[in-house]
Amino acid sequence: MKKYLVLAVAIAALTACAAIRNPAPVAVYDFGLQPFPIQPSAVDAGGNKQLRTSLLVAETIAPAWLDSTAIHYRLAYDDPTRFLAYRSSRWASTPAKLLTQRVRTRIAAINERGVMNTGEGTRADYTLRLDLEEFAQVFDTPSRSSAIVRLRASLIDRATRYAVSQRSFGVELPAPTANAAGAVKALTEASDQLIESLIGWLEQELRDKGKEGFSEG
């Protein structure tokens, strides 16, 4: 009997060691290659969105609690002030960096004068600054959740260093599933919708390049 007991303990110990050495794989996500929807705003006579102003897109600023690769969620039905994270899933980079790259790629595709990055040292007419305020999956019930993305955009004239316009954007979309994969899908779609609204606002603000001062959108 003692032999069997010792053998069982040894097997359990080996199993535990194997589990420690081979932890469950972590799923890593980014925004993927999802196409951008075409909306009626910011469209030229040929039906294609166009910007014609040199623009520097600064790195998106995020609060400390969003400055990580964690995929966050809130349980609004229990305690909406708690910020939780999935253990076995994460973003490939921080949401702020993923969003910055998505915005730059989108604007570069429609801007005749291109998009500059902060570290390039080139001159641009305007700076687009983005402040990320919320980027999380929010559960109303244990089985029903939504993705919420909110940010504040500021358009700054680089010659005068004045903000010529500022506007807040927010998108909320239902998540298809109550897990990390559902959060990623909904947060990506919400980000793309928000970027389209941002493009429309930029086109409107930059149409009159001679405007001065500050106006709220």
PDB file of C-alpha atoms in Angstrom:
ATOM      1  CA  MET A   1       0.000   0.000   0.000  1.00  0.00           C
ATOM      2  CA  LYS A   2       2.868   2.335   0.872  1.00  0.00           C
ATOM      3  CA  LYS A   3       4.400   1.709  -2.549  1.00  0.00           C
ATOM      4  CA  TYR A   4       1.219   2.760  -4.308  1.00  0.00           C
ATOM      5  CA  LEU A   5       0.917   5.839  -2.095  1.00  0.00           C
ATOM      6  CA  VAL A   6       4.506   6.869  -2.798  1.00  0.00           C
ATOM      7  CA  LEU A   7       3.966   6.278  -6.523  1.00  0.00           C
ATOM      8  CA  ALA A   8       0.791   8.372  -6.529  1.00  0.00           C
ATOM      9  CA  VAL A   9       2.565  11.235  -4.754  1.00  0.00           C
ATOM     10  CA  ALA A  10       5.454  11.047  -7.227  1.00  0.00           C
ATOM     11  CA  ILE A  11       3.083  11.144 -10.213  1.00  0.00           C
ATOM     12  CA  ALA A  12       1.224  14.119  -8.741  1.00  0.00           C
ATOM     13  CA  ALA A  13       4.498  15.955  -8.196  1.00  0.00           C
ATOM     14  CA  LEU A  14       5.658  15.283 -11.749  1.00  0.00           C
ATOM     15  CA  THR A  15       2.297  16.453 -13.122  1.00  0.00           C
ATOM     16  CA  ALA A  16       2.548  19.671 -11.112  1.00  0.00           C
ATOM     17  CA  CYS A  17       6.087  20.296 -12.352  1.00  0.00           C
ATOM     18  CA  ALA A  18       4.995  19.702 -15.946  1.00  0.00           C
ATOM     19  CA  ALA A  19       2.144  22.171 -15.523  1.00  0.00           C
ATOM     20  CA  ILE A  20       4.530  24.789 -14.154  1.00  0.00           C
ATOM     21  CA  ARG A  21       7.026  24.250 -16.958  1.00  0.00           C
ATOM     22  CA  ASN A  22       4.318  24.232 -19.653  1.00  0.00           C
ATOM     23  CA  PRO A  23       1.790  26.923 -18.719  1.00  0.00           C
ATOM     24  CA  ALA A  24      -1.315  27.416 -20.826  1.00  0.00           C
ATOM     25  CA  PRO A  25      -0.506  29.447 -23.960  1.00  0.00           C
ATOM     26  CA  VAL A  26      -1.519  33.103 -24.003  1.00  0.00           C
ATOM     27  CA  ALA A  27      -3.622  34.291 -26.943  1.00  0.00           C
ATOM     28  CA  VAL A  28      -2.173  37.479 -28.472  1.00  0.00           C
ATOM     29  CA  TYR A  29      -4.386  39.833 -30.499  1.00  0.00           C
ATOM     30  CA  ASP A  30      -4.096  42.987 -32.583  1.00  0.00           C
ATOM     31  CA  PHE A  31      -6.635  44.858 -34.736  1.00  0.00           C
ATOM     32  CA  GLY A  32      -6.050  42.561 -37.711  1.00  0.00           C
ATOM     33  CA  LEU A  33      -6.683  43.509 -41.347  1.00  0.00           C
ATOM     34  CA  GLN A  34     -10.290  44.513 -40.912  1.00  0.00           C
ATOM     35  CA  PRO A  35     -11.476  46.793 -43.757  1.00  0.00           C
ATOM     36  CA  PHE A  36     -12.717  50.266 -43.000  1.00  0.00           C
ATOM     37  CA  PRO A  37     -16.368  51.028 -43.733  1.00  0.00           C
ATOM     38  CA  ILE A  38     -17.093  53.837 -46.178  1.00  0.00           C
ATOM     39  CA  GLN A  39     -19.385  56.488 -44.764  1.00  0.00           C
ATOM     40  CA  PRO A  40     -20.863  59.548 -46.527  1.00  0.00           C
ATOM     41  CA  SER A  41     -18.825  62.094 -44.549  1.00  0.00           C
ATOM     42  CA  ALA A  42     -15.459  63.350 -45.802  1.00  0.00           C
ATOM     43  CA  VAL A  43     -16.023  62.164 -49.382  1.00  0.00           C
ATOM     44  CA  ASP A  44     -14.840  63.988 -52.486  1.00  0.00           C
ATOM     45  CA  ALA A  45     -16.730  64.335 -55.777  1.00  0.00           C
ATOM     46  CA  GLY A  46     -15.408  60.977 -56.956  1.00  0.00           C
ATOM     47  CA  GLY A  47     -16.743  59.233 -53.869  1.00  0.00           C
ATOM     48  CA  ASN A  48     -13.340  58.819 -52.210  1.00  0.00           C
ATOM     49  CA  LYS A  49     -12.267  60.389 -48.935  1.00  0.00           C
ATOM     50  CA  GLN A  50      -9.383  62.827 -49.317  1.00  0.00           C
ATOM     51  CA  LEU A  51      -7.251  65.036 -47.100  1.00  0.00           C
ATOM     52  CA  ARG A  52      -4.766  67.515 -48.554  1.00  0.00           C
ATOM     53  CA  THR A  53      -2.857  68.786 -45.532  1.00  0.00           C
ATOM     54  CA  SER A  54       0.455  67.630 -44.074  1.00  0.00           C
ATOM     55  CA  LEU A  55      -0.411  66.104 -40.732  1.00  0.00           C
ATOM     56  CA  LEU A  56       1.654  64.824 -37.823  1.00  0.00           C
ATOM     57  CA  VAL A  57      -0.180  62.126 -35.849  1.00  0.00           C
ATOM     58  CA  ALA A  58       1.275  62.102 -32.350  1.00  0.00           C
ATOM     59  CA  GLU A  59       1.426  58.998 -30.197  1.00  0.00           C
ATOM     60  CA  THR A  60      -1.927  58.438 -28.517  1.00  0.00           C
ATOM     61  CA  ILE A  61      -1.866  59.329 -24.818  1.00  0.00           C
ATOM     62  CA  ALA A  62      -3.514  56.904 -22.403  1.00  0.00           C
ATOM     63  CA  PRO A  63      -4.077  56.963 -18.634  1.00  0.00           C
ATOM     64  CA  ALA A  64      -1.922  54.683 -16.486  1.00  0.00           C
ATOM     65  CA  TRP A  65      -4.601  52.012 -16.110  1.00  0.00           C
ATOM     66  CA  LEU A  66      -4.745  51.575 -19.901  1.00  0.00           C
ATOM     67  CA  ASP A  67      -0.994  51.646 -20.456  1.00  0.00           C
ATOM     68  CA  SER A  68      -0.513  47.870 -20.715  1.00  0.00           C
ATOM     69  CA  THR A  69      -1.208  44.997 -23.101  1.00  0.00           C
ATOM     70  CA  ALA A  70      -4.026  43.628 -20.939  1.00  0.00           C
ATOM     71  CA  ILE A  71      -7.503  43.135 -22.411  1.00  0.00           C
ATOM     72  CA  HIS A  72      -9.661  44.893 -19.853  1.00  0.00           C
ATOM     73  CA  TYR A  73     -13.258  44.488 -18.811  1.00  0.00           C
ATOM     74  CA  ARG A  74     -15.648  45.861 -16.197  1.00  0.00           C
ATOM     75  CA  LEU A  75     -18.547  44.119 -14.419  1.00  0.00           C
ATOM     76  CA  ALA A  76     -21.092  46.943 -14.421  1.00  0.00           C
ATOM     77  CA  TYR A  77     -23.698  44.715 -12.761  1.00  0.00           C
ATOM     78  CA  ASP A  78     -21.377  44.052  -9.804  1.00  0.00           C
ATOM     79  CA  ASP A  79     -18.837  46.866  -9.366  1.00  0.00           C
ATOM     80  CA  PRO A  80     -18.333  49.206 -12.355  1.00  0.00           C
ATOM     81  CA  THR A  81     -15.375  50.904 -10.666  1.00  0.00           C
ATOM     82  CA  ARG A  82     -13.207  47.753 -10.857  1.00  0.00           C
ATOM     83  CA  PHE A  83     -10.933  47.376 -13.881  1.00  0.00           C
ATOM     84  CA  LEU A  84     -10.274  43.667 -14.545  1.00  0.00           C
ATOM     85  CA  ALA A  85      -8.165  41.833 -17.139  1.00  0.00           C
ATOM     86  CA  TYR A  86      -8.280  38.477 -18.898  1.00  0.00           C
ATOM     87  CA  ARG A  87      -5.492  36.197 -17.680  1.00  0.00           C
ATOM     88  CA  SER A  88      -4.805  34.105 -20.783  1.00  0.00           C
ATOM     89  CA  SER A  89      -5.279  36.763 -23.476  1.00  0.00           C
ATOM     90  CA  ARG A  90      -3.547  40.052 -24.238  1.00  0.00           C
ATOM     91  CA  TRP A  91      -2.968  42.673 -26.924  1.00  0.00           C
ATOM     92  CA  ALA A  92       0.174  42.549 -29.065  1.00  0.00           C
ATOM     93  CA  SER A  93       0.879  46.122 -27.923  1.00  0.00           C
ATOM     94  CA  THR A  94      -0.884  48.679 -25.769  1.00  0.00           C
ATOM     95  CA  PRO A  95      -4.309  49.851 -27.026  1.00  0.00           C
ATOM     96  CA  ALA A  96      -2.881  53.363 -27.427  1.00  0.00           C
ATOM     97  CA  LYS A  97      -0.115  52.157 -29.750  1.00  0.00           C
ATOM     98  CA  LEU A  98      -2.465  49.922 -31.738  1.00  0.00           C
ATOM     99  CA  LEU A  99      -4.873  52.820 -32.151  1.00  0.00           C
ATOM    100  CA  THR A 100      -2.095  55.225 -33.180  1.00  0.00           C
ATOM    101  CA  GLN A 101      -0.928  52.870 -35.920  1.00  0.00           C
ATOM    102  CA  ARG A 102      -4.497  52.299 -37.110  1.00  0.00           C
ATOM    103  CA  VAL A 103      -5.142  56.043 -37.355  1.00  0.00           C
ATOM    104  CA  ARG A 104      -1.853  56.724 -39.171  1.00  0.00           C
ATOM    105  CA  THR A 105      -2.475  53.952 -41.688  1.00  0.00           C
ATOM    106  CA  ARG A 106      -6.016  55.130 -42.352  1.00  0.00           C
ATOM    107  CA  ILE A 107      -5.074  58.785 -42.796  1.00  0.00           C
ATOM    108  CA  ALA A 108      -2.029  57.971 -44.936  1.00  0.00           C
ATOM    109  CA  ALA A 109      -4.315  56.129 -47.354  1.00  0.00           C
ATOM    110  CA  ILE A 110      -6.393  59.247 -48.070  1.00  0.00           C
ATOM    111  CA  ASN A 111      -4.002  62.157 -47.437  1.00  0.00           C
ATOM    112  CA  GLU A 112      -2.211  63.495 -50.514  1.00  0.00           C
ATOM    113  CA  ARG A 113       0.530  65.047 -48.381  1.00  0.00           C
ATOM    114  CA  GLY A 114       1.105  62.023 -46.192  1.00  0.00           C
ATOM    115  CA  VAL A 115       1.335  61.435 -42.471  1.00  0.00           C
ATOM    116  CA  MET A 116       4.343  62.180 -40.288  1.00  0.00           C
ATOM    117  CA  ASN A 117       5.368  60.437 -37.082  1.00  0.00           C
ATOM    118  CA  THR A 118       6.592  62.270 -33.997  1.00  0.00           C
ATOM    119  CA  GLY A 119      10.204  61.120 -34.341  1.00  0.00           C
ATOM    120  CA  GLU A 120      10.678  61.929 -38.016  1.00  0.00           C
ATOM    121  CA  GLY A 121      11.612  65.578 -37.493  1.00  0.00           C
ATOM    122  CA  THR A 122       9.764  66.723 -40.616  1.00  0.00           C
ATOM    123  CA  ARG A 123       7.575  69.795 -40.862  1.00  0.00           C
ATOM    124  CA  ALA A 124       3.806  69.487 -40.899  1.00  0.00           C
ATOM    125  CA  ASP A 125       0.955  71.986 -40.974  1.00  0.00           C
ATOM    126  CA  TYR A 126      -1.030  70.389 -38.149  1.00  0.00           C
ATOM    127  CA  THR A 127      -0.647  67.939 -35.301  1.00  0.00           C
ATOM    128  CA  LEU A 128      -3.394  65.497 -34.410  1.00  0.00           C
ATOM    129  CA  ARG A 129      -3.304  64.598 -30.723  1.00  0.00           C
ATOM    130  CA  LEU A 130      -5.448  61.769 -29.352  1.00  0.00           C
ATOM    131  CA  ASP A 131      -6.178  61.162 -25.669  1.00  0.00           C
ATOM    132  CA  LEU A 132      -7.628  57.713 -25.025  1.00  0.00           C
ATOM    133  CA  GLU A 133     -10.157  57.783 -22.190  1.00  0.00           C
ATOM    134  CA  GLU A 134     -11.820  54.351 -22.245  1.00  0.00           C
ATOM    135  CA  PHE A 135     -11.039  51.087 -23.999  1.00  0.00           C
ATOM    136  CA  ALA A 136     -12.742  48.112 -22.381  1.00  0.00           C
ATOM    137  CA  GLN A 137     -15.450  45.475 -22.500  1.00  0.00           C
ATOM    138  CA  VAL A 138     -18.298  46.271 -20.108  1.00  0.00           C
ATOM    139  CA  PHE A 139     -20.633  43.548 -18.843  1.00  0.00           C
ATOM    140  CA  ASP A 140     -24.238  44.558 -18.083  1.00  0.00           C
ATOM    141  CA  THR A 141     -24.977  40.938 -17.129  1.00  0.00           C
ATOM    142  CA  PRO A 142     -22.717  37.853 -16.955  1.00  0.00           C
ATOM    143  CA  SER A 143     -23.671  36.987 -20.543  1.00  0.00           C
ATOM    144  CA  ARG A 144     -24.197  40.410 -22.151  1.00  0.00           C
ATOM    145  CA  SER A 145     -21.418  42.907 -22.775  1.00  0.00           C
ATOM    146  CA  SER A 146     -20.379  45.805 -24.978  1.00  0.00           C
ATOM    147  CA  ALA A 147     -17.109  47.311 -26.166  1.00  0.00           C
ATOM    148  CA  ILE A 148     -16.621  50.967 -25.294  1.00  0.00           C
ATOM    149  CA  VAL A 149     -13.985  53.169 -26.920  1.00  0.00           C
ATOM    150  CA  ARG A 150     -13.733  56.852 -26.050  1.00  0.00           C
ATOM    151  CA  LEU A 151     -11.107  59.447 -26.888  1.00  0.00           C
ATOM    152  CA  ARG A 152     -10.571  63.193 -27.204  1.00  0.00           C
ATOM    153  CA  ALA A 153      -9.023  64.549 -30.396  1.00  0.00           C
ATOM    154  CA  SER A 154      -7.212  67.882 -30.663  1.00  0.00           C
ATOM    155  CA  LEU A 155      -6.143  69.497 -33.938  1.00  0.00           C
ATOM    156  CA  ILE A 156      -3.193  71.818 -33.340  1.00  0.00           C
ATOM    157  CA  ASP A 157      -1.778  74.412 -35.744  1.00  0.00           C
ATOM    158  CA  ARG A 158       1.971  73.811 -35.618  1.00  0.00           C
ATOM    159  CA  ALA A 159       2.802  77.374 -36.685  1.00  0.00           C
ATOM    160  CA  THR A 160       0.881  79.053 -33.853  1.00  0.00           C
ATOM    161  CA  ARG A 161       0.791  76.068 -31.445  1.00  0.00           C
ATOM    162  CA  TYR A 162      -2.879  76.800 -30.848  1.00  0.00           C
ATOM    163  CA  ALA A 163      -5.594  74.152 -30.869  1.00  0.00           C
ATOM    164  CA  VAL A 164      -7.893  75.075 -33.725  1.00  0.00           C
ATOM    165  CA  SER A 165     -10.471  72.447 -32.796  1.00  0.00           C
ATOM    166  CA  GLN A 166     -11.152  69.753 -30.248  1.00  0.00           C
ATOM    167  CA  ARG A 167     -13.790  67.046 -30.073  1.00  0.00           C
ATOM    168  CA  SER A 168     -14.660  63.949 -28.066  1.00  0.00           C
ATOM    169  CA  PHE A 169     -15.569  60.696 -29.813  1.00  0.00           C
ATOM    170  CA  GLY A 170     -17.173  57.582 -28.413  1.00  0.00           C
ATOM    171  CA  VAL A 171     -18.462  54.293 -29.816  1.00  0.00           C
ATOM    172  CA  GLU A 172     -20.247  51.467 -28.020  1.00  0.00           C
ATOM    173  CA  LEU A 173     -20.897  48.133 -29.747  1.00  0.00           C
ATOM    174  CA  PRO A 174     -22.269  44.822 -28.413  1.00  0.00           C
ATOM    175  CA  ALA A 175     -19.688  42.057 -28.038  1.00  0.00           C
ATOM    176  CA  PRO A 176     -20.587  38.815 -29.878  1.00  0.00           C
ATOM    177  CA  THR A 177     -19.331  36.616 -27.041  1.00  0.00           C
ATOM    178  CA  ALA A 178     -18.734  37.104 -23.318  1.00  0.00           C
ATOM    179  CA  ASN A 179     -15.006  36.394 -23.423  1.00  0.00           C
ATOM    180  CA  ALA A 180     -11.690  37.865 -24.587  1.00  0.00           C
ATOM    181  CA  ALA A 181     -12.255  36.943 -28.237  1.00  0.00           C
ATOM    182  CA  GLY A 182     -15.594  38.761 -28.177  1.00  0.00           C
ATOM    183  CA  ALA A 183     -13.937  41.763 -26.547  1.00  0.00           C
ATOM    184  CA  VAL A 184     -11.253  41.908 -29.238  1.00  0.00           C
ATOM    185  CA  LYS A 185     -13.751  41.717 -32.095  1.00  0.00           C
ATOM    186  CA  ALA A 186     -16.042  44.378 -30.654  1.00  0.00           C
ATOM    187  CA  LEU A 187     -13.213  46.714 -29.598  1.00  0.00           C
ATOM    188  CA  THR A 188     -11.655  46.475 -33.065  1.00  0.00           C
ATOM    189  CA  GLU A 189     -14.959  47.268 -34.792  1.00  0.00           C
ATOM    190  CA  ALA A 190     -15.637  50.119 -32.371  1.00  0.00           C
ATOM    191  CA  SER A 191     -12.152  51.550 -33.007  1.00  0.00           C
ATOM    192  CA  ASP A 192     -12.662  51.442 -36.775  1.00  0.00           C
ATOM    193  CA  GLN A 193     -16.037  53.169 -36.514  1.00  0.00           C
ATOM    194  CA  LEU A 194     -14.525  55.833 -34.275  1.00  0.00           C
ATOM    195  CA  ILE A 195     -11.668  56.386 -36.746  1.00  0.00           C
ATOM    196  CA  GLU A 196     -14.184  56.936 -39.552  1.00  0.00           C
ATOM    197  CA  SER A 197     -15.911  59.612 -37.459  1.00  0.00           C
ATOM    198  CA  LEU A 198     -12.499  61.127 -36.737  1.00  0.00           C
ATOM    199  CA  ILE A 199     -11.709  61.237 -40.473  1.00  0.00           C
ATOM    200  CA  GLY A 200     -14.977  63.035 -41.185  1.00  0.00           C
ATOM    201  CA  TRP A 201     -14.226  65.602 -38.493  1.00  0.00           C
ATOM    202  CA  LEU A 202     -10.684  66.152 -39.804  1.00  0.00           C
ATOM    203  CA  GLU A 203     -11.888  66.655 -43.357  1.00  0.00           C
ATOM    204  CA  GLN A 204     -14.374  69.252 -42.214  1.00  0.00           C
ATOM    205  CA  GLU A 205     -11.883  71.095 -39.996  1.00  0.00           C
ATOM    206  CA  LEU A 206      -9.076  71.103 -42.569  1.00  0.00           C
ATOM    207  CA  ARG A 207     -11.265  72.171 -45.472  1.00  0.00           C
ATOM    208  CA  ASP A 208     -10.701  75.790 -44.488  1.00  0.00           C
ATOM    209  CA  LYS A 209      -6.970  75.791 -43.759  1.00  0.00           C
ATOM    210  CA  GLY A 210      -6.978  79.506 -42.974  1.00  0.00           C
ATOM    211  CA  LYS A 211      -9.173  79.199 -39.881  1.00  0.00           C
ATOM    212  CA  GLU A 212      -7.756  80.489 -36.600  1.00  0.00           C
ATOM    213  CA  GLY A 213      -8.593  80.224 -32.927  1.00  0.00           C
ATOM    214  CA  PHE A 214     -10.440  77.424 -31.135  1.00  0.00           C
ATOM    215  CA  SER A 215     -13.824  75.926 -31.851  1.00  0.00           C
ATOM    216  CA  GLU A 216     -15.571  72.977 -30.237  1.00  0.00           C
ATOM    217  CA  GLY A 217     -16.947  70.334 -32.600  1.00  0.00           C
TER     218      GLY A 217
END
